[in-house]
Amino acid sequence: MQRLAVLGYPIGFSRSPAMHNAALAALGMDDEWTYEAIEVAPDEFERRVRAMPGVGFVGANVTVPHKSTALLFAHRQSEVAREIGAANTLTFVDGLIRADNTDAQGLMESLPGSASGRRALVLGAGGAARAAVWALARDGATVSVWNRSADKAAQLCAELGGRTEEDPTASEYELIVNASSVGLRGEDPFAELPLEHDSFGTGQVVVDLVYGHDSRILAVAGEAGAEVVDGLGVLVRQG
């Protein structure tokens, strides 16, 4: 059996096993391939990944909070993963670990139009945020980044472009991407993020990369007339 998995902490929210196992079944490959979810704490991540090829794994997807770490010990890095500074896909071949990143492509394919010329606000500074900033900047957006740790946001911008905002006014942006983990454990995004209920309106595009829950961000933004993009669609496209 060829084994695949998604690695994260926590991991119970992930829809990746359902998606990929359905794909394997549709392709008639489910008698030889399987995909599972594995919860791995940060201090166990590298050890667990290096042991995976020895127990039948040929690859793994990576989700929060491991995307930046996943790049560090890969033997080979795709150009995209190297530029972003994070990986969401690991492949095990001939004793080597190859790192890649499909998050940026998944986000851009999910947007209703080009980001070129738009003012974009990215919330977060982890692996998903890095992919978002990289992709939006390459498409011609003017990107601002907010993160609870201002130093981490500043480091991201120094490496990938964009500018930090410590107290952004979300209503001034045409594109807002929640690339933080806020909402993953049921947190109130309006208490944790620089968003207000009147932050949204027509002409905006609002993306919440946290999927698998009733997104309060998207509910409020949609009611205000903004165009909303659910993280589940981004998951499918990056997958």
PDB file of C-alpha atoms in Angstrom:
ATOM      1  CA  MET A   1       0.000   0.000   0.000  1.00  0.00           C
ATOM      2  CA  GLN A   2       1.309   3.441  -0.989  1.00  0.00           C
ATOM      3  CA  ARG A   3       0.666   5.785   1.937  1.00  0.00           C
ATOM      4  CA  LEU A   4      -0.001   9.523   1.896  1.00  0.00           C
ATOM      5  CA  ALA A   5      -0.915  11.850   4.755  1.00  0.00           C
ATOM      6  CA  VAL A   6      -1.490  15.395   5.915  1.00  0.00           C
ATOM      7  CA  LEU A   7       0.501  16.545   8.954  1.00  0.00           C
ATOM      8  CA  GLY A   8      -0.659  19.294  11.298  1.00  0.00           C
ATOM      9  CA  TYR A   9      -1.287  20.367  14.883  1.00  0.00           C
ATOM     10  CA  PRO A  10      -4.227  20.233  15.363  1.00  0.00           C
ATOM     11  CA  ILE A  11      -5.387  18.106  12.436  1.00  0.00           C
ATOM     12  CA  GLY A  12      -8.986  17.114  13.219  1.00  0.00           C
ATOM     13  CA  PHE A  13     -10.336  19.952  11.043  1.00  0.00           C
ATOM     14  CA  SER A  14      -8.649  18.733   7.850  1.00  0.00           C
ATOM     15  CA  ARG A  15     -10.764  17.734   4.852  1.00  0.00           C
ATOM     16  CA  SER A  16      -7.708  16.571   2.923  1.00  0.00           C
ATOM     17  CA  PRO A  17      -8.211  12.839   3.656  1.00  0.00           C
ATOM     18  CA  ALA A  18     -11.811  12.946   2.412  1.00  0.00           C
ATOM     19  CA  MET A  19     -10.792  14.875  -0.708  1.00  0.00           C
ATOM     20  CA  HIS A  20      -7.783  12.792  -1.654  1.00  0.00           C
ATOM     21  CA  ASN A  21      -9.303   9.405  -0.811  1.00  0.00           C
ATOM     22  CA  ALA A  22     -12.324  10.319  -2.960  1.00  0.00           C
ATOM     23  CA  ALA A  23      -9.956  11.211  -5.787  1.00  0.00           C
ATOM     24  CA  LEU A  24      -8.048   7.960  -5.400  1.00  0.00           C
ATOM     25  CA  ALA A  25     -11.318   6.012  -5.486  1.00  0.00           C
ATOM     26  CA  ALA A  26     -12.524   7.882  -8.577  1.00  0.00           C
ATOM     27  CA  LEU A  27      -9.262   7.013 -10.320  1.00  0.00           C
ATOM     28  CA  GLY A  28      -9.499   3.359  -9.296  1.00  0.00           C
ATOM     29  CA  MET A  29      -6.326   3.666  -7.207  1.00  0.00           C
ATOM     30  CA  ASP A  30      -7.795   3.130  -3.737  1.00  0.00           C
ATOM     31  CA  ASP A  31      -6.793  -0.528  -3.630  1.00  0.00           C
ATOM     32  CA  GLU A  32      -3.112   0.510  -3.686  1.00  0.00           C
ATOM     33  CA  TRP A  33      -3.097   4.046  -2.260  1.00  0.00           C
ATOM     34  CA  THR A  34      -4.407   5.524   0.989  1.00  0.00           C
ATOM     35  CA  TYR A  35      -4.395   9.007   2.558  1.00  0.00           C
ATOM     36  CA  GLU A  36      -4.671   9.766   6.270  1.00  0.00           C
ATOM     37  CA  ALA A  37      -4.420  12.618   8.780  1.00  0.00           C
ATOM     38  CA  ILE A  38      -1.644  12.598  11.383  1.00  0.00           C
ATOM     39  CA  GLU A  39      -1.412  15.014  14.298  1.00  0.00           C
ATOM     40  CA  VAL A  40       2.210  15.956  14.963  1.00  0.00           C
ATOM     41  CA  ALA A  41       3.385  18.435  17.594  1.00  0.00           C
ATOM     42  CA  PRO A  42       6.066  20.910  16.475  1.00  0.00           C
ATOM     43  CA  ASP A  43       8.819  19.301  18.565  1.00  0.00           C
ATOM     44  CA  GLU A  44       8.130  15.930  16.910  1.00  0.00           C
ATOM     45  CA  PHE A  45       7.679  17.123  13.344  1.00  0.00           C
ATOM     46  CA  GLU A  46      11.132  16.626  11.826  1.00  0.00           C
ATOM     47  CA  ARG A  47      11.651  13.231  13.483  1.00  0.00           C
ATOM     48  CA  ARG A  48       8.231  12.025  12.323  1.00  0.00           C
ATOM     49  CA  VAL A  49       8.756  13.190   8.739  1.00  0.00           C
ATOM     50  CA  ARG A  50      12.166  11.577   8.421  1.00  0.00           C
ATOM     51  CA  ALA A  51      10.702   8.265   9.638  1.00  0.00           C
ATOM     52  CA  MET A  52       7.760   8.241   7.221  1.00  0.00           C
ATOM     53  CA  PRO A  53       9.466   6.676   4.154  1.00  0.00           C
ATOM     54  CA  GLY A  54      10.461   3.687   6.288  1.00  0.00           C
ATOM     55  CA  VAL A  55       6.806   2.847   7.009  1.00  0.00           C
ATOM     56  CA  GLY A  56       5.456   3.091   3.487  1.00  0.00           C
ATOM     57  CA  PHE A  57       4.801   6.807   2.992  1.00  0.00           C
ATOM     58  CA  VAL A  58       5.635   8.296  -0.409  1.00  0.00           C
ATOM     59  CA  GLY A  59       4.503  11.834   0.356  1.00  0.00           C
ATOM     60  CA  ALA A  60       2.734  14.170   2.749  1.00  0.00           C
ATOM     61  CA  ASN A  61       0.887  17.439   2.801  1.00  0.00           C
ATOM     62  CA  VAL A  62       1.742  19.924   5.537  1.00  0.00           C
ATOM     63  CA  THR A  63      -0.586  22.340   7.297  1.00  0.00           C
ATOM     64  CA  VAL A  64      -0.431  24.660  10.324  1.00  0.00           C
ATOM     65  CA  PRO A  65       1.930  25.182  12.040  1.00  0.00           C
ATOM     66  CA  HIS A  66       4.568  23.249  10.105  1.00  0.00           C
ATOM     67  CA  LYS A  67       4.835  24.855   6.649  1.00  0.00           C
ATOM     68  CA  SER A  68       7.939  26.945   7.290  1.00  0.00           C
ATOM     69  CA  THR A  69       9.678  24.126   9.173  1.00  0.00           C
ATOM     70  CA  ALA A  70       8.924  21.648   6.387  1.00  0.00           C
ATOM     71  CA  LEU A  71      11.142  23.592   4.007  1.00  0.00           C
ATOM     72  CA  LEU A  72      14.155  23.655   6.288  1.00  0.00           C
ATOM     73  CA  PHE A  73      15.177  20.009   6.194  1.00  0.00           C
ATOM     74  CA  ALA A  74      14.110  19.123   2.652  1.00  0.00           C
ATOM     75  CA  HIS A  75      16.967  17.928   0.458  1.00  0.00           C
ATOM     76  CA  ARG A  76      15.428  19.588  -2.600  1.00  0.00           C
ATOM     77  CA  GLN A  77      13.161  22.623  -2.802  1.00  0.00           C
ATOM     78  CA  SER A  78      11.074  23.750  -5.733  1.00  0.00           C
ATOM     79  CA  GLU A  79      11.708  27.313  -6.866  1.00  0.00           C
ATOM     80  CA  VAL A  80       8.261  28.382  -5.672  1.00  0.00           C
ATOM     81  CA  ALA A  81       8.672  26.837  -2.203  1.00  0.00           C
ATOM     82  CA  ARG A  82      12.129  28.346  -1.848  1.00  0.00           C
ATOM     83  CA  GLU A  83      10.924  31.831  -2.822  1.00  0.00           C
ATOM     84  CA  ILE A  84       7.894  31.658  -0.525  1.00  0.00           C
ATOM     85  CA  GLY A  85       9.906  30.218   2.325  1.00  0.00           C
ATOM     86  CA  ALA A  86       7.348  27.534   3.164  1.00  0.00           C
ATOM     87  CA  ALA A  87       6.206  24.149   1.880  1.00  0.00           C
ATOM     88  CA  ASN A  88       2.833  22.415   1.962  1.00  0.00           C
ATOM     89  CA  THR A  89       3.884  19.302   0.050  1.00  0.00           C
ATOM     90  CA  LEU A  90       6.673  16.816   0.730  1.00  0.00           C
ATOM     91  CA  THR A  91       7.614  13.936  -1.564  1.00  0.00           C
ATOM     92  CA  PHE A  92       9.876  11.051  -0.554  1.00  0.00           C
ATOM     93  CA  VAL A  93      11.963   9.620  -3.406  1.00  0.00           C
ATOM     94  CA  ASP A  94      15.199   7.594  -3.261  1.00  0.00           C
ATOM     95  CA  GLY A  95      15.923   8.622   0.306  1.00  0.00           C
ATOM     96  CA  LEU A  96      15.437  12.317  -0.438  1.00  0.00           C
ATOM     97  CA  ILE A  97      12.742  14.755   0.701  1.00  0.00           C
ATOM     98  CA  ARG A  98      11.474  17.186  -1.934  1.00  0.00           C
ATOM     99  CA  ALA A  99       9.505  20.263  -0.836  1.00  0.00           C
ATOM    100  CA  ASP A 100       6.955  22.132  -2.935  1.00  0.00           C
ATOM    101  CA  ASN A 101       4.233  24.739  -2.417  1.00  0.00           C
ATOM    102  CA  THR A 102       0.829  24.752  -4.099  1.00  0.00           C
ATOM    103  CA  ASP A 103      -0.847  27.222  -1.701  1.00  0.00           C
ATOM    104  CA  ALA A 104      -0.100  30.275  -3.827  1.00  0.00           C
ATOM    105  CA  GLN A 105      -1.612  28.758  -6.953  1.00  0.00           C
ATOM    106  CA  GLY A 106      -4.639  27.531  -5.014  1.00  0.00           C
ATOM    107  CA  LEU A 107      -5.337  31.019  -3.684  1.00  0.00           C
ATOM    108  CA  MET A 108      -4.959  32.797  -7.011  1.00  0.00           C
ATOM    109  CA  GLU A 109      -7.159  30.288  -8.848  1.00  0.00           C
ATOM    110  CA  SER A 110      -9.872  30.870  -6.219  1.00  0.00           C
ATOM    111  CA  LEU A 111     -10.043  34.649  -6.624  1.00  0.00           C
ATOM    112  CA  PRO A 112     -12.835  35.994  -8.856  1.00  0.00           C
ATOM    113  CA  GLY A 113     -10.386  38.098 -10.857  1.00  0.00           C
ATOM    114  CA  SER A 114      -6.866  39.470 -11.018  1.00  0.00           C
ATOM    115  CA  ALA A 115      -5.346  41.094  -7.955  1.00  0.00           C
ATOM    116  CA  SER A 116      -3.373  43.503 -10.113  1.00  0.00           C
ATOM    117  CA  GLY A 117      -3.733  47.100  -8.965  1.00  0.00           C
ATOM    118  CA  ARG A 118      -5.725  46.142  -5.864  1.00  0.00           C
ATOM    119  CA  ARG A 119      -4.900  47.086  -2.305  1.00  0.00           C
ATOM    120  CA  ALA A 120      -4.626  43.816  -0.391  1.00  0.00           C
ATOM    121  CA  LEU A 121      -4.481  43.158   3.343  1.00  0.00           C
ATOM    122  CA  VAL A 122      -3.088  39.800   4.485  1.00  0.00           C
ATOM    123  CA  LEU A 123      -3.775  38.821   8.102  1.00  0.00           C
ATOM    124  CA  GLY A 124      -1.133  36.498   9.523  1.00  0.00           C
ATOM    125  CA  ALA A 125       2.554  35.823   8.951  1.00  0.00           C
ATOM    126  CA  GLY A 126       2.832  32.026   8.891  1.00  0.00           C
ATOM    127  CA  GLY A 127       3.261  29.678   5.953  1.00  0.00           C
ATOM    128  CA  ALA A 128      -0.162  30.373   4.410  1.00  0.00           C
ATOM    129  CA  ALA A 129       0.371  34.126   4.727  1.00  0.00           C
ATOM    130  CA  ARG A 130       3.771  33.877   3.075  1.00  0.00           C
ATOM    131  CA  ALA A 131       2.202  32.120   0.086  1.00  0.00           C
ATOM    132  CA  ALA A 132      -0.550  34.741  -0.090  1.00  0.00           C
ATOM    133  CA  VAL A 133       1.840  37.704   0.033  1.00  0.00           C
ATOM    134  CA  TRP A 134       4.141  36.143  -2.558  1.00  0.00           C
ATOM    135  CA  ALA A 135       1.290  35.356  -4.945  1.00  0.00           C
ATOM    136  CA  LEU A 136      -0.555  38.666  -4.580  1.00  0.00           C
ATOM    137  CA  ALA A 137       2.605  40.743  -4.994  1.00  0.00           C
ATOM    138  CA  ARG A 138       3.593  38.798  -8.108  1.00  0.00           C
ATOM    139  CA  ASP A 139       0.123  39.452  -9.543  1.00  0.00           C
ATOM    140  CA  GLY A 140       0.539  43.192  -9.078  1.00  0.00           C
ATOM    141  CA  ALA A 141      -1.320  43.893  -5.843  1.00  0.00           C
ATOM    142  CA  THR A 142      -0.152  46.413  -3.266  1.00  0.00           C
ATOM    143  CA  VAL A 143       0.154  44.208  -0.188  1.00  0.00           C
ATOM    144  CA  SER A 144      -0.036  45.127   3.494  1.00  0.00           C
ATOM    145  CA  VAL A 145       0.525  42.571   6.271  1.00  0.00           C
ATOM    146  CA  TRP A 146      -0.817  42.535   9.806  1.00  0.00           C
ATOM    147  CA  ASN A 147       0.189  39.981  12.422  1.00  0.00           C
ATOM    148  CA  ARG A 148      -0.176  39.779  16.180  1.00  0.00           C
ATOM    149  CA  SER A 149       3.622  39.679  16.310  1.00  0.00           C
ATOM    150  CA  ALA A 150       4.684  42.824  14.472  1.00  0.00           C
ATOM    151  CA  ASP A 151       8.286  41.573  14.288  1.00  0.00           C
ATOM    152  CA  LYS A 152       7.197  38.455  12.395  1.00  0.00           C
ATOM    153  CA  ALA A 153       5.181  40.554   9.952  1.00  0.00           C
ATOM    154  CA  ALA A 154       8.175  42.831   9.416  1.00  0.00           C
ATOM    155  CA  GLN A 155      10.416  39.845   8.702  1.00  0.00           C
ATOM    156  CA  LEU A 156       7.921  38.480   6.164  1.00  0.00           C
ATOM    157  CA  CYS A 157       7.744  41.819   4.357  1.00  0.00           C
ATOM    158  CA  ALA A 158      11.523  42.197   4.357  1.00  0.00           C
ATOM    159  CA  GLU A 159      11.809  38.836   2.603  1.00  0.00           C
ATOM    160  CA  LEU A 160       8.798  38.905   0.278  1.00  0.00           C
ATOM    161  CA  GLY A 161       7.797  42.542  -0.127  1.00  0.00           C
ATOM    162  CA  GLY A 162       4.781  44.422   1.111  1.00  0.00           C
ATOM    163  CA  ARG A 163       4.559  46.661   4.140  1.00  0.00           C
ATOM    164  CA  THR A 164       3.498  46.062   7.702  1.00  0.00           C
ATOM    165  CA  GLU A 165       0.402  47.609   9.253  1.00  0.00           C
ATOM    166  CA  GLU A 166       0.030  47.596  13.021  1.00  0.00           C
ATOM    167  CA  ASP A 167      -3.494  49.039  13.016  1.00  0.00           C
ATOM    168  CA  PRO A 168      -4.979  48.676   9.522  1.00  0.00           C
ATOM    169  CA  THR A 169      -8.383  50.027   8.550  1.00  0.00           C
ATOM    170  CA  ALA A 170      -9.802  47.012   6.759  1.00  0.00           C
ATOM    171  CA  SER A 171     -12.492  48.998   4.928  1.00  0.00           C
ATOM    172  CA  GLU A 172      -9.751  50.721   2.911  1.00  0.00           C
ATOM    173  CA  TYR A 173      -8.679  47.483   1.223  1.00  0.00           C
ATOM    174  CA  GLU A 174     -10.197  45.916  -1.882  1.00  0.00           C
ATOM    175  CA  LEU A 175      -8.938  42.424  -1.039  1.00  0.00           C
ATOM    176  CA  ILE A 176      -8.672  40.927   2.456  1.00  0.00           C
ATOM    177  CA  VAL A 177      -7.165  37.499   3.128  1.00  0.00           C
ATOM    178  CA  ASN A 178      -7.354  35.874   6.555  1.00  0.00           C
ATOM    179  CA  ALA A 179      -4.270  33.679   6.426  1.00  0.00           C
ATOM    180  CA  SER A 180      -3.979  33.434  10.192  1.00  0.00           C
ATOM    181  CA  SER A 181      -5.168  30.464  12.243  1.00  0.00           C
ATOM    182  CA  VAL A 182      -7.863  32.560  13.934  1.00  0.00           C
ATOM    183  CA  GLY A 183     -11.135  30.653  13.701  1.00  0.00           C
ATOM    184  CA  LEU A 184      -9.490  27.233  13.652  1.00  0.00           C
ATOM    185  CA  ARG A 185     -10.370  26.663  17.299  1.00  0.00           C
ATOM    186  CA  GLY A 186     -13.580  28.682  17.264  1.00  0.00           C
ATOM    187  CA  GLU A 187     -12.096  32.059  18.215  1.00  0.00           C
ATOM    188  CA  ASP A 188     -14.067  35.211  17.500  1.00  0.00           C
ATOM    189  CA  PRO A 189     -12.271  36.843  14.548  1.00  0.00           C
ATOM    190  CA  PHE A 190     -13.653  40.263  15.456  1.00  0.00           C
ATOM    191  CA  ALA A 191     -11.974  39.995  18.849  1.00  0.00           C
ATOM    192  CA  GLU A 192      -8.674  38.596  17.558  1.00  0.00           C
ATOM    193  CA  LEU A 193      -8.161  40.364  14.209  1.00  0.00           C
ATOM    194  CA  PRO A 194      -8.200  44.046  13.146  1.00  0.00           C
ATOM    195  CA  LEU A 195     -11.677  43.671  11.684  1.00  0.00           C
ATOM    196  CA  GLU A 196     -14.957  45.376  12.545  1.00  0.00           C
ATOM    197  CA  HIS A 197     -18.447  44.481  11.452  1.00  0.00           C
ATOM    198  CA  ASP A 198     -18.450  47.596   9.257  1.00  0.00           C
ATOM    199  CA  SER A 199     -15.093  46.718   7.629  1.00  0.00           C
ATOM    200  CA  PHE A 200     -16.729  45.242   4.547  1.00  0.00           C
ATOM    201  CA  GLY A 201     -18.730  46.424   1.577  1.00  0.00           C
ATOM    202  CA  THR A 202     -19.455  46.063  -2.110  1.00  0.00           C
ATOM    203  CA  GLY A 203     -16.440  45.939  -4.372  1.00  0.00           C
ATOM    204  CA  GLN A 204     -14.364  43.999  -1.847  1.00  0.00           C
ATOM    205  CA  VAL A 205     -13.176  40.416  -2.085  1.00  0.00           C
ATOM    206  CA  VAL A 206     -12.779  38.682   1.300  1.00  0.00           C
ATOM    207  CA  VAL A 207     -11.013  35.327   1.685  1.00  0.00           C
ATOM    208  CA  ASP A 208     -10.954  33.188   4.828  1.00  0.00           C
ATOM    209  CA  LEU A 209      -8.401  30.400   4.462  1.00  0.00           C
ATOM    210  CA  VAL A 210      -9.669  28.743   7.662  1.00  0.00           C
ATOM    211  CA  TYR A 211     -12.246  26.270   6.393  1.00  0.00           C
ATOM    212  CA  GLY A 212     -14.438  23.605   7.925  1.00  0.00           C
ATOM    213  CA  HIS A 213     -16.464  25.980  10.072  1.00  0.00           C
ATOM    214  CA  ASP A 214     -19.121  28.648   9.644  1.00  0.00           C
ATOM    215  CA  SER A 215     -16.836  31.579   8.990  1.00  0.00           C
ATOM    216  CA  ARG A 216     -18.067  34.675  10.818  1.00  0.00           C
ATOM    217  CA  ILE A 217     -15.779  36.786   8.653  1.00  0.00           C
ATOM    218  CA  LEU A 218     -17.394  35.578   5.453  1.00  0.00           C
ATOM    219  CA  ALA A 219     -20.911  35.731   6.893  1.00  0.00           C
ATOM    220  CA  VAL A 220     -20.543  39.390   7.888  1.00  0.00           C
ATOM    221  CA  ALA A 221     -18.665  40.308   4.699  1.00  0.00           C
ATOM    222  CA  GLY A 222     -21.253  38.612   2.491  1.00  0.00           C
ATOM    223  CA  GLU A 223     -24.130  40.378   4.217  1.00  0.00           C
ATOM    224  CA  ALA A 224     -22.360  43.684   3.578  1.00  0.00           C
ATOM    225  CA  GLY A 225     -22.137  42.973  -0.147  1.00  0.00           C
ATOM    226  CA  ALA A 226     -18.533  41.810  -0.416  1.00  0.00           C
ATOM    227  CA  GLU A 227     -17.619  38.876  -2.649  1.00  0.00           C
ATOM    228  CA  VAL A 228     -16.471  36.025  -0.408  1.00  0.00           C
ATOM    229  CA  VAL A 229     -14.097  33.118  -1.025  1.00  0.00           C
ATOM    230  CA  ASP A 230     -14.288  30.116   1.301  1.00  0.00           C
ATOM    231  CA  GLY A 231     -11.079  28.377   2.300  1.00  0.00           C
ATOM    232  CA  LEU A 232     -12.533  25.029   1.255  1.00  0.00           C
ATOM    233  CA  GLY A 233     -12.382  26.100  -2.387  1.00  0.00           C
ATOM    234  CA  VAL A 234      -8.770  27.146  -1.934  1.00  0.00           C
ATOM    235  CA  LEU A 235      -8.041  23.744  -0.356  1.00  0.00           C
ATOM    236  CA  VAL A 236      -9.478  21.947  -3.375  1.00  0.00           C
ATOM    237  CA  ARG A 237      -7.480  24.013  -5.844  1.00  0.00           C
ATOM    238  CA  GLN A 238      -4.176  23.677  -4.000  1.00  0.00           C
ATOM    239  CA  GLY A 239      -4.835  19.942  -3.625  1.00  0.00           C
TER     240      GLY A 239
END
